[in-house]
Amino acid sequence: MTVSITDVARAAGVSASTVSRALRGRQGVSDEVRAQITAVAAQLGYTASQSASSLASGRTYTIGVVVPYVGRWFFGTVLDSAEHVFSAAGYDVLLYNLGSPETRKRFFTKLPVRKRVDALLSLLIPDDEESAALRSLGVPLASTVGGARPGFTVVGIDDRAGTESAVRHLVNLGHRRIGMISGSSGPQHWTTPIARRQAYLDVLAEAGIEHDPALEADGDYTVEGGERAMTELLAASRPPTAVFAQSDEMAMGALRALRRHRLKVPDDVSVVGFDDHELADVIGLTTVAQPVAGQGAEAARLLLRQLDEPGAEAPGHVQMPIRLVLRETTAPPRPRGPQ
Amino acid sequence: MTVSITDVARAAGVSASTVSRALRGRQGVSDEVRAQITAVAAQLGYTASQSASSLASGRTYTIGVVVPYVGRWFFGTVLDSAEHVFSAAGYDVLLYNLGSPETRKRFFTKLPVRKRVDALLSLLIPDDEESAALRSLGVPLASTVGGARPGFTVVGIDDRAGTESAVRHLVNLGHRRIGMISGSSGPQHWTTPIARRQAYLDVLAEAGIEHDPALEADGDYTVEGGERAMTELLAASRPPTAVFAQSDEMAMGALRALRRHRLKVPDDVSVVGFDDHELADVIGLTTVAQPVAGQGAEAARLLLRQLDEPGAEAPGHVQMPIRLVLRETTAPPRPRGPQ
DNA sequence: AAACTGAACGCAAACGCTTGCGCAACAAGA
DNA sequence: TCTTGTTGCGCAAGCGTTTGCGTTCAGTTT
């Protein structure tokens, strides 16, 4: 049926152990025999059975990646770059898409990755219990979202600094009524929205602007949510002249809401996003750019390093640079007064 | 170290085989013993080793998914929906991201999925050689792109009909100079761009419009490519008054090029895309919608069916519906003549 | 009461690899 | 010549499951 290691061994006139050593580049086999075996294996189209190999060796050469929504740009991009790093190093990736609460719960209770992966990269923020479950796997862990967590190597960005640059930009343009569309905090302890909100409040305070709770709305990190949130903000008794959205998707939703209300951007309302989505440039959105692919690649590299040198201390938290990208959705507020 | 089936067996006072049967719902074990074993297993936190299980049974409960670019909206969306179907059925997914020619070549020569998956879903179009390699895996195959292929269940859309509805829409608005931004055909026999081009030519012919090669440009299925292509088209001696882009991403690039040239959409130039990208609505792009997530889910379901009933004949090709979505980037051409 | 069922369970043989150990064979040092 | 190393390779014992077959035993049929 399917060709096994003993088939190769027989065909090459050696033992199975020699085939195993030869094909995996171990020493203890002469160059000529190795060449022989390699040739025979190629000719027979032999591939080692991953199951048998990992059962015997304990190594799976597989990395688990858990992500909330593969379909969303941010996660897709991180996954893309991480996958490249993994596959270049000879690792396969097992993907778990945990968008709905049920699949998420099932994953963390059944833990299908147990004994199946050598390491795990999480693109979602586990709560304490989930964190513990992952640690119980006994493999290196990394994450590209949220703040530092025990047992994890997390590569992220400085949410405070990013938010500050965005909001300060609006302040410097002369805006005083600055709204914010935030991402839902959800059931998990999702630190990002919290950090960004705090930074937003701090900048307002430092500029001597009184915070108006009516200028905050939740956008659920989606386009539709952003649209709803912007609509809410516009319904305030004194609507904002500028809005900071915690993600580009929400900013895009906000832009759509503004268009529906026949308000001009940036003349009537300025908008700044967060992420530098691939289409942010297309629609001219001012935003704070973060190296999304870079974070995925870096996290993957750090994971691989831990696998290569098991003794080494893993960095707890690394921060990647952010930068404000000025485009066409921000401008000074329209001068008020008698027209 | 890690708890094995014999640990559970010992703790429950039965044999390993009984544990195996009990946990997998096989018959031949009494209800009380089964309950006992289930409880003990849960308490010990036992999970069967996937390697050992698949080595012994030959089933991997894993599906391979190969995709050119996980980061792109189309593929991410298909993957997302397919993954949900697979995981709901108890299958894990192994992801292979084959964007670059090297990784692609490596994948098809080494075929790391051999003996690792029970079925394979391809979101890229394999050439004849690659197709043969996949068939040699001896597992059910499905694809969500391109035309029918021997050995594959492919679920797609009617590219001709989709293109016709888009181009006819432009013709009906009164356009006569209708450009097209196509996706590169690339090295593989990628039938989609060819089918769409043919439909484009046919509609022009049926409307009595002479085809002008200067109104065709390649956009590589990317935003940047679309922008370049549009710029090319605008450089023609008689530029188009309307453009059909073979994907929304390219259409978005075209919109950006038009904005850079200070041309109004749809007043100066109409644009219609293809796909109904999640952000098409945000920017008001007229486009032909295809059920992207639906195709992923359907392909996944068809694959699972083949696994459940190995004897059954698999459908060779199923087509999902498309529909033209009118938004704000198309309008009648600006009346010409003395202004 | 004997013979026959079927259900519930254990035994042991795979499944296809990896790896510690042992054993030649040969080279180099004493 | 005899040790001592070194290198190249085979043996065989796992790794943790699944599964065909055999055994036991309670319950049914003659």
PDB file of N, CA and C in Angstrom, chain A residues 147-213:
ATOM      1  N   GLY A 147      -1.319  42.164  27.026  1.00  0.00           N
ATOM      2  CA  GLY A 147      -0.148  42.485  27.826  1.00  0.00           C
ATOM      3  C   GLY A 147       0.611  41.253  28.263  1.00  0.00           C
ATOM      4  N   ALA A 148       1.643  41.468  29.047  1.00  0.00           N
ATOM      5  CA  ALA A 148       2.472  40.369  29.514  1.00  0.00           C
ATOM      6  C   ALA A 148       1.643  39.391  30.348  1.00  0.00           C
ATOM      7  N   ARG A 149       1.971  38.120  30.234  1.00  0.00           N
ATOM      8  CA  ARG A 149       1.263  37.060  30.958  1.00  0.00           C
ATOM      9  C   ARG A 149       2.281  36.033  31.388  1.00  0.00           C
ATOM     10  N   PRO A 150       2.157  35.504  32.592  1.00  0.00           N
ATOM     11  CA  PRO A 150       3.122  34.494  33.030  1.00  0.00           C
ATOM     12  C   PRO A 150       3.081  33.274  32.124  1.00  0.00           C
ATOM     13  N   GLY A 151       4.252  32.799  31.778  1.00  0.00           N
ATOM     14  CA  GLY A 151       4.323  31.596  30.960  1.00  0.00           C
ATOM     15  C   GLY A 151       4.280  31.855  29.476  1.00  0.00           C
ATOM     16  N   PHE A 152       4.003  33.088  29.100  1.00  0.00           N
ATOM     17  CA  PHE A 152       3.910  33.427  27.686  1.00  0.00           C
ATOM     18  C   PHE A 152       5.015  34.395  27.271  1.00  0.00           C
ATOM     19  N   THR A 153       5.433  34.245  26.026  1.00  0.00           N
ATOM     20  CA  THR A 153       6.242  35.270  25.396  1.00  0.00           C
ATOM     21  C   THR A 153       5.270  36.106  24.594  1.00  0.00           C
ATOM     22  N   VAL A 154       5.074  37.346  24.963  1.00  0.00           N
ATOM     23  CA  VAL A 154       4.133  38.120  24.163  1.00  0.00           C
ATOM     24  C   VAL A 154       4.824  39.267  23.447  1.00  0.00           C
ATOM     25  N   VAL A 155       4.581  39.333  22.157  1.00  0.00           N
ATOM     26  CA  VAL A 155       5.114  40.456  21.399  1.00  0.00           C
ATOM     27  C   VAL A 155       3.952  41.336  21.007  1.00  0.00           C
ATOM     28  N   GLY A 156       4.055  42.575  21.378  1.00  0.00           N
ATOM     29  CA  GLY A 156       2.953  43.493  21.136  1.00  0.00           C
ATOM     30  C   GLY A 156       3.457  44.881  20.808  1.00  0.00           C
ATOM     31  N   ILE A 157       2.616  45.855  21.032  1.00  0.00           N
ATOM     32  CA  ILE A 157       3.010  47.235  20.775  1.00  0.00           C
ATOM     33  C   ILE A 157       2.715  48.047  22.023  1.00  0.00           C
ATOM     34  N   ASP A 158       3.165  49.253  22.007  1.00  0.00           N
ATOM     35  CA  ASP A 158       2.888  50.150  23.118  1.00  0.00           C
ATOM     36  C   ASP A 158       1.545  50.822  22.854  1.00  0.00           C
ATOM     37  N   ASP A 159       0.497  50.232  23.411  1.00  0.00           N
ATOM     38  CA  ASP A 159      -0.840  50.760  23.157  1.00  0.00           C
ATOM     39  C   ASP A 159      -0.984  52.195  23.647  1.00  0.00           C
ATOM     40  N   ARG A 160      -0.373  52.472  24.772  1.00  0.00           N
ATOM     41  CA  ARG A 160      -0.445  53.835  25.310  1.00  0.00           C
ATOM     42  C   ARG A 160       0.144  54.827  24.327  1.00  0.00           C
ATOM     43  N   ALA A 161       1.376  54.554  23.916  1.00  0.00           N
ATOM     44  CA  ALA A 161       2.067  55.500  23.040  1.00  0.00           C
ATOM     45  C   ALA A 161       1.308  55.682  21.727  1.00  0.00           C
ATOM     46  N   GLY A 162       0.800  54.581  21.188  1.00  0.00           N
ATOM     47  CA  GLY A 162       0.068  54.663  19.937  1.00  0.00           C
ATOM     48  C   GLY A 162      -1.159  55.539  20.078  1.00  0.00           C
ATOM     49  N   THR A 163      -1.893  55.272  21.127  1.00  0.00           N
ATOM     50  CA  THR A 163      -3.107  56.052  21.342  1.00  0.00           C
ATOM     51  C   THR A 163      -2.766  57.521  21.577  1.00  0.00           C
ATOM     52  N   GLU A 164      -1.740  57.736  22.366  1.00  0.00           N
ATOM     53  CA  GLU A 164      -1.359  59.123  22.658  1.00  0.00           C
ATOM     54  C   GLU A 164      -1.030  59.884  21.381  1.00  0.00           C
ATOM     55  N   SER A 165      -0.284  59.240  20.492  1.00  0.00           N
ATOM     56  CA  SER A 165       0.088  59.961  19.269  1.00  0.00           C
ATOM     57  C   SER A 165      -1.152  60.307  18.460  1.00  0.00           C
ATOM     58  N   ALA A 166      -2.112  59.394  18.443  1.00  0.00           N
ATOM     59  CA  ALA A 166      -3.330  59.646  17.675  1.00  0.00           C
ATOM     60  C   ALA A 166      -4.137  60.786  18.286  1.00  0.00           C
ATOM     61  N   VAL A 167      -4.363  60.692  19.585  1.00  0.00           N
ATOM     62  CA  VAL A 167      -5.222  61.692  20.220  1.00  0.00           C
ATOM     63  C   VAL A 167      -4.519  63.046  20.286  1.00  0.00           C
ATOM     64  N   ARG A 168      -3.213  63.027  20.533  1.00  0.00           N
ATOM     65  CA  ARG A 168      -2.479  64.301  20.560  1.00  0.00           C
ATOM     66  C   ARG A 168      -2.546  64.994  19.208  1.00  0.00           C
ATOM     67  N   HIS A 169      -2.493  64.189  18.170  1.00  0.00           N
ATOM     68  CA  HIS A 169      -2.593  64.744  16.822  1.00  0.00           C
ATOM     69  C   HIS A 169      -3.894  65.533  16.686  1.00  0.00           C
ATOM     70  N   LEU A 170      -4.984  64.965  17.177  1.00  0.00           N
ATOM     71  CA  LEU A 170      -6.279  65.645  17.099  1.00  0.00           C
ATOM     72  C   LEU A 170      -6.278  66.901  17.956  1.00  0.00           C
ATOM     73  N   VAL A 171      -5.691  66.776  19.126  1.00  0.00           N
ATOM     74  CA  VAL A 171      -5.617  67.944  20.020  1.00  0.00           C
ATOM     75  C   VAL A 171      -4.819  69.057  19.353  1.00  0.00           C
ATOM     76  N   ASN A 172      -3.701  68.681  18.766  1.00  0.00           N
ATOM     77  CA  ASN A 172      -2.840  69.689  18.145  1.00  0.00           C
ATOM     78  C   ASN A 172      -3.507  70.376  16.967  1.00  0.00           C
ATOM     79  N   LEU A 173      -4.412  69.647  16.326  1.00  0.00           N
ATOM     80  CA  LEU A 173      -5.136  70.265  15.209  1.00  0.00           C
ATOM     81  C   LEU A 173      -6.147  71.283  15.725  1.00  0.00           C
ATOM     82  N   GLY A 174      -6.394  71.245  17.026  1.00  0.00           N
ATOM     83  CA  GLY A 174      -7.306  72.215  17.602  1.00  0.00           C
ATOM     84  C   GLY A 174      -8.633  71.635  18.065  1.00  0.00           C
ATOM     85  N   HIS A 175      -8.768  70.343  17.956  1.00  0.00           N
ATOM     86  CA  HIS A 175     -10.030  69.736  18.392  1.00  0.00           C
ATOM     87  C   HIS A 175     -10.142  69.749  19.906  1.00  0.00           C
ATOM     88  N   ARG A 176     -11.370  69.951  20.381  1.00  0.00           N
ATOM     89  CA  ARG A 176     -11.635  69.904  21.818  1.00  0.00           C
ATOM     90  C   ARG A 176     -12.678  68.845  22.138  1.00  0.00           C
ATOM     91  N   ARG A 177     -13.542  68.598  21.187  1.00  0.00           N
ATOM     92  CA  ARG A 177     -14.561  67.561  21.418  1.00  0.00           C
ATOM     93  C   ARG A 177     -14.140  66.318  20.628  1.00  0.00           C
ATOM     94  N   ILE A 178     -13.418  65.464  21.324  1.00  0.00           N
ATOM     95  CA  ILE A 178     -12.821  64.300  20.682  1.00  0.00           C
ATOM     96  C   ILE A 178     -13.479  63.020  21.191  1.00  0.00           C
ATOM     97  N   GLY A 179     -14.148  62.334  20.295  1.00  0.00           N
ATOM     98  CA  GLY A 179     -14.830  61.102  20.691  1.00  0.00           C
ATOM     99  C   GLY A 179     -13.928  59.891  20.554  1.00  0.00           C
ATOM    100  N   MET A 180     -14.387  58.787  21.119  1.00  0.00           N
ATOM    101  CA  MET A 180     -13.631  57.555  20.958  1.00  0.00           C
ATOM    102  C   MET A 180     -14.579  56.382  20.694  1.00  0.00           C
ATOM    103  N   ILE A 181     -14.184  55.581  19.732  1.00  0.00           N
ATOM    104  CA  ILE A 181     -14.917  54.339  19.483  1.00  0.00           C
ATOM    105  C   ILE A 181     -14.010  53.217  19.939  1.00  0.00           C
ATOM    106  N   SER A 182     -14.458  52.506  20.948  1.00  0.00           N
ATOM    107  CA  SER A 182     -13.576  51.494  21.549  1.00  0.00           C
ATOM    108  C   SER A 182     -13.995  50.093  21.149  1.00  0.00           C
ATOM    109  N   GLY A 183     -13.083  49.152  21.400  1.00  0.00           N
ATOM    110  CA  GLY A 183     -13.408  47.745  21.165  1.00  0.00           C
ATOM    111  C   GLY A 183     -14.039  47.197  22.424  1.00  0.00           C
ATOM    112  N   SER A 184     -14.991  46.330  22.258  1.00  0.00           N
ATOM    113  CA  SER A 184     -15.665  45.789  23.436  1.00  0.00           C
ATOM    114  C   SER A 184     -14.645  45.076  24.301  1.00  0.00           C
ATOM    115  N   SER A 185     -14.810  45.194  25.572  1.00  0.00           N
ATOM    116  CA  SER A 185     -13.870  44.515  26.447  1.00  0.00           C
ATOM    117  C   SER A 185     -14.197  43.029  26.522  1.00  0.00           C
ATOM    118  N   GLY A 186     -15.441  42.697  26.283  1.00  0.00           N
ATOM    119  CA  GLY A 186     -15.813  41.287  26.244  1.00  0.00           C
ATOM    120  C   GLY A 186     -15.660  40.610  27.587  1.00  0.00           C
ATOM    121  N   PRO A 187     -15.833  39.306  27.587  1.00  0.00           N
ATOM    122  CA  PRO A 187     -15.785  38.588  28.857  1.00  0.00           C
ATOM    123  C   PRO A 187     -14.352  38.352  29.333  1.00  0.00           C
ATOM    124  N   GLN A 188     -13.432  38.322  28.421  1.00  0.00           N
ATOM    125  CA  GLN A 188     -12.050  38.039  28.802  1.00  0.00           C
ATOM    126  C   GLN A 188     -11.357  39.313  29.274  1.00  0.00           C
ATOM    127  N   HIS A 189     -10.280  39.106  29.979  1.00  0.00           N
ATOM    128  CA  HIS A 189      -9.575  40.311  30.411  1.00  0.00           C
ATOM    129  C   HIS A 189      -8.642  40.760  29.297  1.00  0.00           C
ATOM    130  N   TRP A 190      -9.182  41.511  28.463  1.00  0.00           N
ATOM    131  CA  TRP A 190      -8.661  41.990  27.203  1.00  0.00           C
ATOM    132  C   TRP A 190      -8.087  43.360  27.523  1.00  0.00           C
ATOM    133  N   THR A 191      -6.802  43.423  27.660  1.00  0.00           N
ATOM    134  CA  THR A 191      -6.235  44.673  28.196  1.00  0.00           C
ATOM    135  C   THR A 191      -6.133  45.803  27.187  1.00  0.00           C
ATOM    136  N   THR A 192      -6.076  45.449  25.905  1.00  0.00           N
ATOM    137  CA  THR A 192      -5.850  46.487  24.904  1.00  0.00           C
ATOM    138  C   THR A 192      -6.841  47.658  24.964  1.00  0.00           C
ATOM    139  N   PRO A 193      -8.133  47.388  24.943  1.00  0.00           N
ATOM    140  CA  PRO A 193      -9.066  48.518  24.972  1.00  0.00           C
ATOM    141  C   PRO A 193      -8.915  49.351  26.236  1.00  0.00           C
ATOM    142  N   ILE A 194      -8.561  48.678  27.297  1.00  0.00           N
ATOM    143  CA  ILE A 194      -8.418  49.387  28.563  1.00  0.00           C
ATOM    144  C   ILE A 194      -7.228  50.331  28.519  1.00  0.00           C
ATOM    145  N   ALA A 195      -6.105  49.810  28.023  1.00  0.00           N
ATOM    146  CA  ALA A 195      -4.906  50.641  27.929  1.00  0.00           C
ATOM    147  C   ALA A 195      -5.146  51.838  27.005  1.00  0.00           C
ATOM    148  N   ARG A 196      -5.813  51.564  25.904  1.00  0.00           N
ATOM    149  CA  ARG A 196      -6.039  52.654  24.945  1.00  0.00           C
ATOM    150  C   ARG A 196      -6.994  53.692  25.517  1.00  0.00           C
ATOM    151  N   ARG A 197      -7.961  53.231  26.239  1.00  0.00           N
ATOM    152  CA  ARG A 197      -8.906  54.182  26.814  1.00  0.00           C
ATOM    153  C   ARG A 197      -8.199  55.065  27.837  1.00  0.00           C
ATOM    154  N   GLN A 198      -7.354  54.434  28.648  1.00  0.00           N
ATOM    155  CA  GLN A 198      -6.663  55.209  29.666  1.00  0.00           C
ATOM    156  C   GLN A 198      -5.781  56.272  29.019  1.00  0.00           C
ATOM    157  N   ALA A 199      -5.109  55.887  27.957  1.00  0.00           N
ATOM    158  CA  ALA A 199      -4.237  56.837  27.272  1.00  0.00           C
ATOM    159  C   ALA A 199      -5.061  57.990  26.701  1.00  0.00           C
ATOM    160  N   TYR A 200      -6.205  57.658  26.178  1.00  0.00           N
ATOM    161  CA  TYR A 200      -7.111  58.679  25.628  1.00  0.00           C
ATOM    162  C   TYR A 200      -7.509  59.675  26.712  1.00  0.00           C
ATOM    163  N   LEU A 201      -7.891  59.126  27.859  1.00  0.00           N
ATOM    164  CA  LEU A 201      -8.288  60.003  28.964  1.00  0.00           C
ATOM    165  C   LEU A 201      -7.118  60.881  29.413  1.00  0.00           C
ATOM    166  N   ASP A 202      -5.945  60.288  29.455  1.00  0.00           N
ATOM    167  CA  ASP A 202      -4.774  61.032  29.924  1.00  0.00           C
ATOM    168  C   ASP A 202      -4.447  62.196  29.002  1.00  0.00           C
ATOM    169  N   VAL A 203      -4.519  61.949  27.713  1.00  0.00           N
ATOM    170  CA  VAL A 203      -4.194  63.037  26.786  1.00  0.00           C
ATOM    171  C   VAL A 203      -5.215  64.162  26.902  1.00  0.00           C
ATOM    172  N   LEU A 204      -6.469  63.775  27.031  1.00  0.00           N
ATOM    173  CA  LEU A 204      -7.499  64.806  27.204  1.00  0.00           C
ATOM    174  C   LEU A 204      -7.184  65.637  28.443  1.00  0.00           C
ATOM    175  N   ALA A 205      -6.857  64.949  29.514  1.00  0.00           N
ATOM    176  CA  ALA A 205      -6.584  65.633  30.769  1.00  0.00           C
ATOM    177  C   ALA A 205      -5.391  66.572  30.629  1.00  0.00           C
ATOM    178  N   GLU A 206      -4.362  66.064  29.995  1.00  0.00           N
ATOM    179  CA  GLU A 206      -3.154  66.879  29.882  1.00  0.00           C
ATOM    180  C   GLU A 206      -3.401  68.103  29.000  1.00  0.00           C
ATOM    181  N   ALA A 207      -4.425  67.997  28.123  1.00  0.00           N
ATOM    182  CA  ALA A 207      -4.745  69.143  27.266  1.00  0.00           C
ATOM    183  C   ALA A 207      -5.792  70.033  27.924  1.00  0.00           C
ATOM    184  N   GLY A 208      -6.188  69.660  29.121  1.00  0.00           N
ATOM    185  CA  GLY A 208      -7.162  70.468  29.832  1.00  0.00           C
ATOM    186  C   GLY A 208      -8.566  70.340  29.266  1.00  0.00           C
ATOM    187  N   ILE A 209      -8.840  69.219  28.642  1.00  0.00           N
ATOM    188  CA  ILE A 209     -10.168  68.989  28.083  1.00  0.00           C
ATOM    189  C   ILE A 209     -10.964  68.106  29.019  1.00  0.00           C
ATOM    190  N   GLU A 210     -12.147  68.533  29.320  1.00  0.00           N
ATOM    191  CA  GLU A 210     -12.964  67.736  30.221  1.00  0.00           C
ATOM    192  C   GLU A 210     -13.542  66.559  29.462  1.00  0.00           C
ATOM    193  N   HIS A 211     -13.500  65.408  30.108  1.00  0.00           N
ATOM    194  CA  HIS A 211     -13.979  64.192  29.449  1.00  0.00           C
ATOM    195  C   HIS A 211     -15.491  64.125  29.478  1.00  0.00           C
ATOM    196  N   ASP A 212     -16.077  63.857  28.307  1.00  0.00           N
ATOM    197  CA  ASP A 212     -17.531  63.741  28.215  1.00  0.00           C
ATOM    198  C   ASP A 212     -17.897  62.284  27.895  1.00  0.00           C
ATOM    199  N   PRO A 213     -18.504  61.580  28.830  1.00  0.00           N
ATOM    200  CA  PRO A 213     -18.850  60.169  28.624  1.00  0.00           C
ATOM    201  C   PRO A 213     -19.729  59.948  27.402  1.00  0.00           C
TER     202      PRO A 213
END
